Amino acid sequence: MIPLPTLYYFLCYAWNRLPEPAVLQASESAPFAMPLALLAQVLLHGTRRLLRTGLPRTFQAQEAELANLRGRVELAPSLGRGLLGQGRAVCTFDELGVDSALHRLLAHTLSALAHAADVPAPLRRELRQVRQRFPVGAGPEAAPTAASFRELRRQRPDSAARFLAHVCELVWQVALPEPAADGRRRFTDFRRDEGLMARIFEQFVRNFYRREQRRYRVYTETITWQAEAAAPADLALLPTMLTDTTLEAPERKIILDTKYYAAALRPRYNQQRLIAPHLYQLYAYLQNQRPAPGQALEGILLYPTGPGPTNAPAVDLRYTLGGHPVRVVTLNLHQPWAGIAADLLRLVE
């Protein structure tokens, strides 16, 4: 299981936010057993800073029956209610205020965490106190949906607000639909969700290289199949090849695929072997690439590892496949952060 301090670094890099020393200090002074408490601490710190600067005021769409016309008159409802004869009309207009989708989301998430069984009692008290600093009534009754978060992203919040929205989204992704018998909210340990952790691990590695080195341009790349077909339309049926991370410099190009699996090797016929589909996928990426003249092309398969129930061994294997260097390597997530960062940088030296 990934340690919580490492998980915090994962989330920060995955969501394009540098780790906050205050959060790290708070986590070290009161270590948490569950990741939900870490998310609560991160949200608490970010929300307090937002409140210190004052909740930003935004324009929100309003609809009301008015005697003095304002904004746009809605004829259909005004006529349907017989308001025009009374000198009134239904109007829609924008009003400046502190009520916004982000503020409602923060208030609702703080309330949910303040009633979570996995959050320590002192932290729950702090969550309630911060929640009370929001305008009365902030926070919808129903849990936010995926559509709610998509709409919030379309509003293009700044980096700090976007990070807080990511934290809230993760909280609601792992919330169970029904509360416990005592009425407390229940949440799963998302470190056990391999699909979710695989996405976070991929984003973490890609954004780490974007921030921490200057040699390579870092991006995701759609690779075109070097294929021909009698009917050109048949080419559209080929699966898409999208890299997790491509690192490119004039003299070197690296296709780096992250795999969040318990081990890089699997037993087969009483012998440990590499996971075949992972190697086939990377090989296909390399064989369909057209590097620039003088540019060396190579591939890396990166797996996490560390002490745990599987006792997965560390791996560092090097091959030449189809004329290209290929490395299969594990990253120890149970070492201090400085060691993790150094290992990642050494990987692309």
CSV table of C-alpha atoms in Angstrom, one decimal:
chain,number,residue,atom,x,y,z
A,1,MET,CA,0.0,0.0,0.0
A,2,ILE,CA,1.4,3.4,-1.0
A,3,PRO,CA,2.4,5.5,2.0
A,4,LEU,CA,0.3,8.6,2.6
A,5,PRO,CA,3.2,11.1,2.3
A,6,THR,CA,4.0,9.7,-1.1
A,7,LEU,CA,0.4,9.7,-2.0
A,8,TYR,CA,0.2,13.4,-1.3
A,9,TYR,CA,3.1,14.0,-3.7
A,10,PHE,CA,1.4,11.9,-6.3
A,11,LEU,CA,-1.8,13.9,-6.1
A,12,CYS,CA,0.0,17.3,-6.2
A,13,TYR,CA,2.0,16.4,-9.3
A,14,ALA,CA,-0.9,14.7,-11.0
A,15,TRP,CA,-3.0,17.8,-10.5
A,16,ASN,CA,-0.3,20.3,-11.3
A,17,ARG,CA,0.2,21.7,-7.8
A,18,LEU,CA,3.4,21.8,-5.9
A,19,PRO,CA,3.3,20.2,-2.4
A,20,GLU,CA,2.5,22.6,0.4
A,21,PRO,CA,5.1,22.5,3.3
A,22,ALA,CA,2.2,23.3,5.8
A,23,VAL,CA,0.3,20.2,4.7
A,24,LEU,CA,3.4,18.0,5.0
A,25,GLN,CA,4.1,19.4,8.5
A,26,ALA,CA,0.6,18.8,9.6
A,27,SER,CA,0.6,15.3,8.3
A,28,GLU,CA,3.9,14.5,10.0
A,29,SER,CA,2.8,16.0,13.4
A,30,ALA,CA,-0.5,14.0,13.3
A,31,PRO,CA,0.1,10.9,11.0
A,32,PHE,CA,-3.1,9.6,9.4
A,33,ALA,CA,-4.0,5.9,9.0
A,34,MET,CA,-6.4,6.4,6.1
A,35,PRO,CA,-6.1,8.5,2.9
A,36,LEU,CA,-9.4,10.2,3.5
A,37,ALA,CA,-7.9,12.1,6.5
A,38,LEU,CA,-5.1,13.2,4.2
A,39,LEU,CA,-7.6,14.5,1.7
A,40,ALA,CA,-9.4,16.3,4.5
A,41,GLN,CA,-6.2,18.0,5.7
A,42,VAL,CA,-5.4,19.1,2.1
A,43,LEU,CA,-8.9,20.5,1.6
A,44,LEU,CA,-8.8,22.2,4.9
A,45,HIS,CA,-5.5,23.9,4.2
A,46,GLY,CA,-6.5,25.1,0.7
A,47,THR,CA,-10.0,26.3,1.8
A,48,ARG,CA,-8.5,28.3,4.7
A,49,ARG,CA,-6.2,30.1,2.4
A,50,LEU,CA,-9.1,30.8,0.0
A,51,LEU,CA,-11.1,32.2,2.9
A,52,ARG,CA,-8.2,34.4,4.1
A,53,THR,CA,-8.1,36.2,0.8
A,54,GLY,CA,-11.9,36.5,0.7
A,55,LEU,CA,-14.3,34.4,-1.4
A,56,PRO,CA,-14.1,35.7,-4.9
A,57,ARG,CA,-17.3,37.2,-6.2
A,58,THR,CA,-18.7,35.8,-9.4
A,59,PHE,CA,-21.7,36.4,-11.6
A,60,GLN,CA,-24.5,33.8,-11.2
A,61,ALA,CA,-27.6,33.5,-13.3
A,62,GLN,CA,-30.8,34.3,-11.4
A,63,GLU,CA,-34.5,34.1,-12.3
A,64,ALA,CA,-37.2,36.1,-10.5
A,65,GLU,CA,-40.6,37.8,-10.9
A,66,LEU,CA,-39.9,41.5,-11.0
A,67,ALA,CA,-41.9,44.7,-11.3
A,68,ASN,CA,-38.8,46.6,-12.5
A,69,LEU,CA,-37.5,44.9,-15.5
A,70,ARG,CA,-34.0,43.6,-15.4
A,71,GLY,CA,-31.8,41.5,-17.7
A,72,ARG,CA,-33.9,39.5,-20.1
A,73,VAL,CA,-37.6,39.1,-20.0
A,74,GLU,CA,-38.8,35.5,-20.3
A,75,LEU,CA,-42.1,35.9,-22.3
A,76,ALA,CA,-43.4,32.4,-22.1
A,77,PRO,CA,-43.5,32.0,-18.3
A,78,SER,CA,-44.5,35.7,-17.9
A,79,LEU,CA,-47.6,35.2,-20.2
A,80,GLY,CA,-48.3,31.7,-18.8
A,81,ARG,CA,-48.6,33.2,-15.3
A,82,GLY,CA,-50.5,36.3,-16.4
A,83,LEU,CA,-47.9,38.6,-15.0
A,84,LEU,CA,-47.7,41.2,-17.7
A,85,GLY,CA,-51.2,42.5,-16.9
A,86,GLN,CA,-50.0,43.0,-13.3
A,87,GLY,CA,-47.0,45.0,-14.4
A,88,ARG,CA,-44.6,42.2,-13.6
A,89,ALA,CA,-42.5,39.8,-15.6
A,90,VAL,CA,-40.2,36.8,-15.2
A,91,CYS,CA,-36.6,38.0,-15.7
A,92,THR,CA,-33.3,36.3,-15.9
A,93,PHE,CA,-30.2,38.3,-15.0
A,94,ASP,CA,-26.7,37.9,-13.7
A,95,GLU,CA,-26.0,38.9,-10.1
A,96,LEU,CA,-22.6,39.4,-8.5
A,97,GLY,CA,-22.1,37.4,-5.3
A,98,VAL,CA,-19.9,34.9,-3.4
A,99,ASP,CA,-22.3,32.0,-4.2
A,100,SER,CA,-20.6,29.9,-6.9
A,101,ALA,CA,-20.4,26.3,-8.0
A,102,LEU,CA,-16.9,25.9,-6.5
A,103,HIS,CA,-18.0,27.4,-3.1
A,104,ARG,CA,-21.0,25.2,-2.9
A,105,LEU,CA,-18.9,22.2,-3.8
A,106,LEU,CA,-16.3,23.1,-1.1
A,107,ALA,CA,-19.0,23.6,1.6
A,108,HIS,CA,-20.7,20.4,0.7
A,109,THR,CA,-17.5,18.4,0.7
A,110,LEU,CA,-16.4,19.9,4.1
A,111,SER,CA,-19.7,18.9,5.6
A,112,ALA,CA,-19.4,15.3,4.3
A,113,LEU,CA,-15.8,15.0,5.6
A,114,ALA,CA,-16.9,16.4,9.0
A,115,HIS,CA,-19.3,13.4,9.3
A,116,ALA,CA,-16.8,10.8,8.1
A,117,ALA,CA,-15.9,8.0,10.4
A,118,ASP,CA,-12.4,7.7,9.0
A,119,VAL,CA,-11.5,11.3,9.8
A,120,PRO,CA,-10.0,11.9,13.4
A,121,ALA,CA,-12.3,13.8,15.7
A,122,PRO,CA,-10.0,16.9,16.1
A,123,LEU,CA,-9.9,17.2,12.3
A,124,ARG,CA,-13.7,16.8,12.0
A,125,ARG,CA,-14.1,19.8,14.4
A,126,GLU,CA,-11.8,21.9,12.3
A,127,LEU,CA,-13.8,20.9,9.2
A,128,ARG,CA,-17.1,22.0,10.8
A,129,GLN,CA,-15.5,25.3,11.9
A,130,VAL,CA,-14.3,26.1,8.4
A,131,ARG,CA,-17.6,25.1,6.9
A,132,GLN,CA,-19.4,27.6,9.1
A,133,ARG,CA,-17.4,30.4,7.5
A,134,PHE,CA,-19.2,29.9,4.2
A,135,PRO,CA,-22.5,31.7,3.5
A,136,VAL,CA,-25.5,30.1,5.1
A,137,GLY,CA,-27.1,27.6,2.8
A,138,ALA,CA,-24.0,27.0,0.7
A,139,GLY,CA,-23.8,23.4,-0.5
A,140,PRO,CA,-26.4,21.4,-2.4
A,141,GLU,CA,-28.3,18.6,-0.7
A,142,ALA,CA,-27.5,16.0,-3.4
A,143,ALA,CA,-23.9,14.7,-3.9
A,144,PRO,CA,-22.2,16.3,-6.9
A,145,THR,CA,-22.1,14.2,-10.1
A,146,ALA,CA,-19.6,13.7,-12.9
A,147,ALA,CA,-21.5,16.3,-14.9
A,148,SER,CA,-21.1,18.8,-12.0
A,149,PHE,CA,-17.3,18.5,-12.2
A,150,ARG,CA,-17.3,18.7,-16.0
A,151,GLU,CA,-19.2,22.0,-15.8
A,152,LEU,CA,-16.9,23.3,-13.1
A,153,ARG,CA,-13.8,22.6,-15.4
A,154,ARG,CA,-15.5,24.4,-18.3
A,155,GLN,CA,-15.5,27.5,-16.1
A,156,ARG,CA,-11.6,27.4,-16.2
A,157,PRO,CA,-10.9,28.1,-12.5
A,158,ASP,CA,-7.4,29.2,-11.5
A,159,SER,CA,-4.8,26.6,-10.5
A,160,ALA,CA,-5.5,26.8,-6.8
A,161,ALA,CA,-9.3,26.4,-7.3
A,162,ARG,CA,-8.8,23.6,-9.8
A,163,PHE,CA,-6.6,21.7,-7.3
A,164,LEU,CA,-9.4,22.0,-4.7
A,165,ALA,CA,-11.9,20.8,-7.2
A,166,HIS,CA,-9.8,17.8,-7.9
A,167,VAL,CA,-9.6,17.0,-4.2
A,168,CYS,CA,-13.4,17.3,-3.9
A,169,GLU,CA,-13.9,15.1,-6.9
A,170,LEU,CA,-11.7,12.4,-5.5
A,171,VAL,CA,-13.6,12.5,-2.2
A,172,TRP,CA,-16.9,12.0,-3.9
A,173,GLN,CA,-15.6,9.3,-6.2
A,174,VAL,CA,-14.7,7.1,-3.1
A,175,ALA,CA,-17.9,8.0,-1.1
A,176,LEU,CA,-20.3,5.1,-0.6
A,177,PRO,CA,-23.9,5.9,-1.4
A,178,GLU,CA,-25.3,4.9,2.0
A,179,PRO,CA,-24.2,6.2,5.4
A,180,ALA,CA,-23.3,3.9,8.2
A,181,ALA,CA,-25.9,2.9,10.9
A,182,ASP,CA,-24.8,5.8,13.1
A,183,GLY,CA,-25.4,8.2,10.2
A,184,ARG,CA,-21.7,8.8,9.5
A,185,ARG,CA,-20.5,9.1,5.9
A,186,ARG,CA,-18.5,6.1,4.6
A,187,PHE,CA,-15.6,6.2,2.1
A,188,THR,CA,-13.4,3.5,0.5
A,189,ASP,CA,-9.6,3.5,0.6
A,190,PHE,CA,-9.0,4.5,-3.0
A,191,ARG,CA,-5.4,3.1,-2.8
A,192,ARG,CA,-7.1,-0.3,-3.4
A,193,ASP,CA,-8.7,0.9,-6.7
A,194,GLU,CA,-6.1,-0.1,-9.3
A,195,GLY,CA,-7.9,1.7,-12.1
A,196,LEU,CA,-8.0,5.0,-10.3
A,197,MET,CA,-4.4,4.6,-8.9
A,198,ALA,CA,-3.2,3.8,-12.4
A,199,ARG,CA,-4.5,7.1,-13.8
A,200,ILE,CA,-3.0,9.0,-10.8
A,201,PHE,CA,0.4,7.2,-11.2
A,202,GLU,CA,0.4,8.0,-15.0
A,203,GLN,CA,-0.4,11.7,-14.5
A,204,PHE,CA,2.1,12.0,-11.6
A,205,VAL,CA,5.0,10.6,-13.7
A,206,ARG,CA,4.2,12.8,-16.7
A,207,ASN,CA,3.8,16.0,-14.7
A,208,PHE,CA,6.8,15.2,-12.6
A,209,TYR,CA,9.0,15.3,-15.7
A,210,ARG,CA,7.2,18.4,-17.0
A,211,ARG,CA,8.1,20.3,-13.8
A,212,GLU,CA,11.4,18.8,-12.7
A,213,GLN,CA,13.6,18.6,-15.8
A,214,ARG,CA,14.3,20.8,-18.8
A,215,ARG,CA,16.1,18.5,-21.3
A,216,TYR,CA,12.9,16.9,-22.8
A,217,ARG,CA,9.6,18.1,-24.1
A,218,VAL,CA,7.0,16.0,-22.3
A,219,TYR,CA,3.7,15.1,-23.8
A,220,THR,CA,1.3,12.3,-24.7
A,221,GLU,CA,1.5,11.2,-28.3
A,222,THR,CA,-0.9,9.5,-30.7
A,223,ILE,CA,1.2,7.1,-32.8
A,224,THR,CA,0.1,6.4,-36.4
A,225,TRP,CA,0.2,2.8,-37.5
A,226,GLN,CA,2.7,2.1,-40.3
A,227,ALA,CA,0.1,0.1,-42.1
A,228,GLU,CA,-1.6,-0.1,-45.5
A,229,ALA,CA,-5.0,-1.4,-46.5
A,230,ALA,CA,-6.8,-2.1,-49.7
A,231,ALA,CA,-9.7,0.0,-48.5
A,232,PRO,CA,-8.5,3.2,-46.8
A,233,ALA,CA,-11.5,3.1,-44.5
A,234,ASP,CA,-10.2,-0.1,-43.0
A,235,LEU,CA,-7.3,1.8,-41.4
A,236,ALA,CA,-9.8,3.6,-39.2
A,237,LEU,CA,-10.6,0.3,-37.5
A,238,LEU,CA,-7.1,0.0,-36.1
A,239,PRO,CA,-6.8,0.6,-32.4
A,240,THR,CA,-5.5,4.0,-31.2
A,241,MET,CA,-1.9,4.0,-29.9
A,242,LEU,CA,-1.7,6.7,-27.3
A,243,THR,CA,1.5,6.9,-25.2
A,244,ASP,CA,1.3,7.6,-21.4
A,245,THR,CA,4.4,9.8,-21.6
A,246,THR,CA,6.7,10.8,-24.4
A,247,LEU,CA,9.9,12.6,-23.6
A,248,GLU,CA,11.6,14.1,-26.6
A,249,ALA,CA,14.9,15.9,-27.2
A,250,PRO,CA,16.7,16.5,-30.5
A,251,GLU,CA,19.0,13.5,-29.9
A,252,ARG,CA,16.8,11.2,-27.9
A,253,LYS,CA,13.2,10.1,-27.7
A,254,ILE,CA,11.7,8.0,-24.9
A,255,ILE,CA,8.3,6.2,-24.9
A,256,LEU,CA,7.6,5.7,-21.2
A,257,ASP,CA,4.6,3.5,-20.2
A,258,THR,CA,3.5,3.4,-16.6
A,259,LYS,CA,1.8,0.3,-15.2
A,260,TYR,CA,0.3,0.3,-11.7
A,261,TYR,CA,0.5,-3.4,-11.0
A,262,ALA,CA,1.4,-5.2,-7.8
A,263,ALA,CA,4.5,-6.7,-9.6
A,264,ALA,CA,6.3,-6.4,-12.8
A,265,LEU,CA,6.6,-10.2,-13.1
A,266,ARG,CA,4.0,-12.9,-13.1
A,267,PRO,CA,4.3,-16.7,-12.5
A,268,ARG,CA,3.8,-18.7,-15.7
A,269,TYR,CA,4.6,-22.4,-15.9
A,270,ASN,CA,6.5,-22.3,-12.5
A,271,GLN,CA,8.7,-19.4,-13.7
A,272,GLN,CA,8.5,-15.6,-13.3
A,273,ARG,CA,8.0,-13.8,-16.6
A,274,LEU,CA,7.3,-10.3,-17.7
A,275,ILE,CA,3.6,-9.3,-18.4
A,276,ALA,CA,3.3,-10.1,-22.1
A,277,PRO,CA,0.6,-7.5,-23.1
A,278,HIS,CA,2.6,-4.7,-21.6
A,279,LEU,CA,5.7,-5.6,-23.5
A,280,TYR,CA,3.8,-6.1,-26.8
A,281,GLN,CA,2.2,-2.7,-26.4
A,282,LEU,CA,5.5,-0.9,-25.9
A,283,TYR,CA,7.1,-2.9,-28.8
A,284,ALA,CA,4.2,-1.8,-31.1
A,285,TYR,CA,4.8,1.8,-30.1
A,286,LEU,CA,8.4,1.6,-30.9
A,287,GLN,CA,8.0,-0.2,-34.2
A,288,ASN,CA,5.5,2.3,-35.5
A,289,GLN,CA,7.6,5.4,-34.6
A,290,ARG,CA,9.5,7.5,-37.1
A,291,PRO,CA,12.2,9.3,-35.1
A,292,ALA,CA,13.9,12.4,-36.5
A,293,PRO,CA,17.2,11.9,-38.2
A,294,GLY,CA,20.0,11.3,-35.6
A,295,GLN,CA,17.4,10.8,-32.8
A,296,ALA,CA,17.8,7.6,-30.7
A,297,LEU,CA,14.5,5.9,-29.8
A,298,GLU,CA,13.9,3.8,-26.7
A,299,GLY,CA,11.2,2.5,-24.5
A,300,ILE,CA,10.6,2.2,-20.7
A,301,LEU,CA,8.1,0.2,-18.8
A,302,LEU,CA,7.8,1.6,-15.2
A,303,TYR,CA,6.1,-0.3,-12.4
A,304,PRO,CA,5.7,0.7,-8.7
A,305,THR,CA,7.1,-1.5,-6.0
A,306,GLY,CA,7.9,-1.6,-2.3
A,307,PRO,CA,7.4,-3.8,0.8
A,308,GLY,CA,4.0,-5.3,1.1
A,309,PRO,CA,2.0,-8.6,1.2
A,310,THR,CA,3.2,-9.6,-2.3
A,311,ASN,CA,6.9,-8.9,-1.6
A,312,ALA,CA,7.3,-8.0,-5.2
A,313,PRO,CA,11.0,-7.9,-6.1
A,314,ALA,CA,12.7,-4.9,-7.6
A,315,VAL,CA,13.3,-5.2,-11.3
A,316,ASP,CA,15.7,-3.5,-13.7
A,317,LEU,CA,15.9,-5.3,-17.0
A,318,ARG,CA,17.5,-4.1,-20.2
A,319,TYR,CA,16.9,-5.4,-23.7
A,320,THR,CA,17.2,-4.5,-27.3
A,321,LEU,CA,13.9,-5.2,-29.1
A,322,GLY,CA,13.5,-4.5,-32.8
A,323,GLY,CA,16.8,-2.5,-32.7
A,324,HIS,CA,15.6,-0.2,-29.9
A,325,PRO,CA,16.8,-0.2,-26.2
A,326,VAL,CA,14.0,-1.2,-23.8
A,327,ARG,CA,14.1,-1.0,-20.1
A,328,VAL,CA,11.7,-2.6,-17.6
A,329,VAL,CA,12.2,-1.1,-14.2
A,330,THR,CA,10.4,-0.7,-10.8
A,331,LEU,CA,10.1,2.5,-8.7
A,332,ASN,CA,10.3,2.0,-4.9
A,333,LEU,CA,7.4,4.0,-3.5
A,334,HIS,CA,8.3,3.2,0.1
A,335,GLN,CA,11.5,5.3,0.3
A,336,PRO,CA,11.6,9.0,1.2
A,337,TRP,CA,10.4,11.4,-1.4
A,338,ALA,CA,13.9,12.6,-2.2
A,339,GLY,CA,14.8,9.1,-3.3
A,340,ILE,CA,11.7,8.7,-5.5
A,341,ALA,CA,12.5,12.0,-7.2
A,342,ALA,CA,16.1,11.1,-7.7
A,343,ASP,CA,15.3,7.7,-9.2
A,344,LEU,CA,12.8,9.2,-11.7
A,345,LEU,CA,15.4,11.8,-12.8
A,346,ARG,CA,18.1,9.1,-13.1
A,347,LEU,CA,15.8,7.0,-15.3
A,348,VAL,CA,15.9,9.5,-18.2
A,349,GLU,CA,19.5,10.7,-17.8
